[in-house]
Each structure stands twice: as structure tokens, then as C-alpha cells.
Amino acid sequence: MRHILPPLAVAAAALLTGCMKDVRNDSLVTTLNAYSGAVRWDGLQSGLQYVDPEVLKAHPPTDFDLARYQQVRVSDYDDGSGPVALNDHEVKQTVRISFINNHTQAERSIIVHQLWRYDEKAKHWWLESGPPDLDPN
């Protein structure tokens, strides 16, 4: 019996770790889908709720940024091949966001390099790279 317990403990720990990763991965998929839906259908400003609160505190969007978000409507959100894991708690994703200016009806696209981080304590994925910059030039 002495030799059976350690392998069982190792197997149980591996199984729990695998389950934790599954929960984290499911949470990532849910968060990325919710974020893209919010941005696509409710506007860029609605995506701010997914940005890490510490990032928002350090770099709050200006009144000008918020006004720009109101001035455009997202026409396409293309996450390409999806997220790429950097480690167990971070993923990166490159997204093409197309938007139409409500005043001019001109359409533009920007490429956004997103960094998402999993907060173990909150059990939540946060957008670390901040909200998209509509004029990255």
C-alpha cells in the first residue's frame, strides 16, 4: 500500500491541474467571445469592462477617446486564428477591427495586438493591452 499512495496522489494532482486548465481555457473562450460580441454589437466603449482595472486606473481613456468610440460603429471583428498561449496565465491575440465613422460613413480597419492575463484570485481573464487605439499612426 505504501507504493500505491504516491502514484495515486500524483495522478489526482495531475487530474486536478488538468481540470483547472480546462476551467481556465473555458473561461478564456467565454471571455473572448463576450468581448468580441460587446465590441461588435454594443460599441468599443462596452469593451472597457474587460480591460484590467489596474490598467484603466493607470491609463484611463480620455474624454476624446470616449467621444471617438461614440463616433464609430464596428463593422467587423476578425480574430484570425485565435489566441496563442504565452504561458498558463497569458495569451496574445491579433485582431482586425473594422469600423465606420458615423459622420463620414468612411470605413477603416486597424490591427490590434491584444494581451490577455488570467487573474487567479478573481478567476477572470483581463485585457492587459488596454482598449484599442483608433488612430495608431
GROMACS .gro file of C-alpha atoms in nm:
model
  137
    1MET     CA    1   0.000   0.000   0.000
    2ARG     CA    2   0.291   0.229   0.067
    3HIS     CA    3   0.390   0.227  -0.300
    4ILE     CA    4   0.037   0.282  -0.431
    5LEU     CA    5  -0.041   0.608  -0.250
    6PRO     CA    6   0.226   0.830  -0.407
    7PRO     CA    7   0.130   0.741  -0.766
    8LEU     CA    8  -0.238   0.791  -0.681
    9ALA     CA    9  -0.162   1.128  -0.528
   10VAL     CA   10   0.039   1.227  -0.835
   11ALA     CA   11  -0.241   1.113  -1.067
   12ALA     CA   12  -0.502   1.303  -0.865
   13ALA     CA   13  -0.289   1.618  -0.868
   14ALA     CA   14  -0.238   1.586  -1.243
   15LEU     CA   15  -0.612   1.537  -1.295
   16LEU     CA   16  -0.695   1.842  -1.082
   17THR     CA   17  -0.435   2.051  -1.266
   18GLY     CA   18  -0.586   1.940  -1.596
   19CYS     CA   19  -0.934   2.035  -1.474
   20MET     CA   20  -0.807   2.375  -1.359
   21LYS     CA   21  -0.659   2.434  -1.706
   22ASP     CA   22  -0.989   2.328  -1.866
   23VAL     CA   23  -1.180   2.574  -1.648
   24ARG     CA   24  -0.929   2.848  -1.733
   25ASN     CA   25  -0.949   2.765  -2.106
   26ASP     CA   26  -1.329   2.758  -2.099
   27SER     CA   27  -1.324   3.091  -1.919
   28LEU     CA   28  -1.089   3.234  -2.186
   29VAL     CA   29  -1.315   3.125  -2.470
   30THR     CA   30  -1.620   3.269  -2.293
   31THR     CA   31  -1.440   3.598  -2.221
   32LEU     CA   32  -1.303   3.640  -2.575
   33ASN     CA   33  -1.645   3.568  -2.725
   34ALA     CA   34  -1.815   3.807  -2.484
   35TYR     CA   35  -1.558   4.080  -2.554
   36SER     CA   36  -1.586   4.047  -2.932
   37GLY     CA   37  -1.967   4.048  -2.908
   38ALA     CA   38  -1.969   4.351  -2.682
   39VAL     CA   39  -1.735   4.546  -2.908
   40ARG     CA   40  -1.909   4.435  -3.227
   41TRP     CA   41  -2.269   4.493  -3.119
   42ASP     CA   42  -2.255   4.743  -2.832
   43GLY     CA   43  -1.958   4.954  -2.941
   44LEU     CA   44  -1.598   4.999  -2.842
   45GLN     CA   45  -1.682   5.168  -2.514
   46SER     CA   46  -1.853   4.850  -2.391
   47GLY     CA   47  -1.520   4.669  -2.426
   48LEU     CA   48  -1.376   4.879  -2.144
   49GLN     CA   49  -1.534   4.647  -1.886
   50TYR     CA   50  -1.290   4.374  -2.000
   51VAL     CA   51  -0.979   4.587  -1.950
   52ASP     CA   52  -0.782   4.517  -1.634
   53PRO     CA   53  -0.899   4.770  -1.374
   54GLU     CA   54  -0.538   4.845  -1.282
   55VAL     CA   55  -0.462   4.928  -1.646
   56LEU     CA   56  -0.768   5.153  -1.662
   57LYS     CA   57  -0.664   5.324  -1.341
   58ALA     CA   58  -0.312   5.387  -1.472
   59HIS     CA   59  -0.425   5.487  -1.823
   60PRO     CA   60  -0.790   5.595  -1.820
   61PRO     CA   61  -0.946   5.673  -2.157
   62THR     CA   62  -0.965   6.046  -2.220
   63ASP     CA   63  -1.287   6.229  -2.299
   64PHE     CA   64  -1.158   6.248  -2.656
   65ASP     CA   65  -1.114   5.868  -2.669
   66LEU     CA   66  -1.465   5.813  -2.536
   67ALA     CA   67  -1.608   6.060  -2.788
   68ARG     CA   68  -1.425   5.877  -3.069
   69TYR     CA   69  -1.574   5.547  -2.954
   70GLN     CA   70  -1.920   5.705  -2.982
   71GLN     CA   71  -1.838   5.838  -3.329
   72VAL     CA   72  -1.778   5.496  -3.485
   73ARG     CA   73  -1.960   5.167  -3.521
   74VAL     CA   74  -1.773   4.840  -3.553
   75SER     CA   75  -1.846   4.667  -3.883
   76ASP     CA   76  -1.615   4.366  -3.843
   77TYR     CA   77  -1.416   4.199  -3.569
   78ASP     CA   78  -1.180   3.933  -3.705
   79ASP     CA   79  -0.976   3.742  -3.450
   80GLY     CA   80  -0.795   3.547  -3.723
   81SER     CA   81  -0.656   3.222  -3.592
   82GLY     CA   82  -0.748   3.298  -3.232
   83PRO     CA   83  -0.540   3.329  -2.918
   84VAL     CA   84  -0.187   3.198  -2.874
   85ALA     CA   85  -0.076   3.091  -2.526
   86LEU     CA   86   0.236   3.262  -2.396
   87ASN     CA   87   0.216   3.067  -2.069
   88ASP     CA   88  -0.056   2.932  -1.837
   89HIS     CA   89  -0.175   3.282  -1.746
   90GLU     CA   90  -0.124   3.490  -2.061
   91VAL     CA   91  -0.240   3.473  -2.420
   92LYS     CA   92  -0.191   3.705  -2.710
   93GLN     CA   93  -0.428   3.759  -2.996
   94THR     CA   94  -0.409   3.970  -3.309
   95VAL     CA   95  -0.742   4.116  -3.417
   96ARG     CA   96  -0.851   4.322  -3.714
   97ILE     CA   97  -1.127   4.565  -3.621
   98SER     CA   98  -1.310   4.747  -3.899
   99PHE     CA   99  -1.526   5.042  -3.812
  100ILE     CA  100  -1.739   5.301  -3.987
  101ASN     CA  101  -1.731   5.669  -3.895
  102ASN     CA  102  -2.092   5.768  -3.827
  103HIS     CA  103  -2.040   6.119  -3.972
  104THR     CA  104  -1.845   6.043  -4.290
  105GLN     CA  105  -1.953   5.681  -4.347
  106ALA     CA  106  -1.587   5.604  -4.424
  107GLU     CA  107  -1.470   5.259  -4.320
  108ARG     CA  108  -1.125   5.187  -4.179
  109SER     CA  109  -0.952   4.889  -4.027
  110ILE     CA  110  -0.693   4.867  -3.753
  111ILE     CA  111  -0.481   4.579  -3.631
  112VAL     CA  112  -0.487   4.535  -3.254
  113HIS     CA  113  -0.237   4.320  -3.066
  114GLN     CA  114  -0.415   4.207  -2.754
  115LEU     CA  115  -0.259   4.065  -2.440
  116TRP     CA  116  -0.495   3.880  -2.205
  117ARG     CA  117  -0.395   3.779  -1.850
  118TYR     CA  118  -0.568   3.533  -1.619
  119ASP     CA  119  -0.618   3.662  -1.267
  120GLU     CA  120  -0.602   3.355  -1.040
  121LYS     CA  121  -0.752   3.541  -0.747
  122ALA     CA  122  -1.053   3.675  -0.938
  123LYS     CA  123  -1.075   3.370  -1.167
  124HIS     CA  124  -1.111   3.611  -1.457
  125TRP     CA  125  -0.933   3.698  -1.782
  126TRP     CA  126  -0.841   4.067  -1.821
  127LEU     CA  127  -0.736   4.259  -2.130
  128GLU     CA  128  -0.392   4.386  -2.031
  129SER     CA  129  -0.313   4.571  -2.353
  130GLY     CA  130  -0.592   4.821  -2.292
  131PRO     CA  131  -0.864   4.944  -2.525
  132PRO     CA  132  -0.795   4.969  -2.898
  133ASP     CA  133  -0.634   5.285  -3.033
  134LEU     CA  134  -0.847   5.404  -3.325
  135ASP     CA  135  -0.564   5.611  -3.469
  136PRO     CA  136  -0.247   5.406  -3.416
  137ASN     CA  137  -0.038   5.615  -3.660
   0.00000   0.00000   0.00000
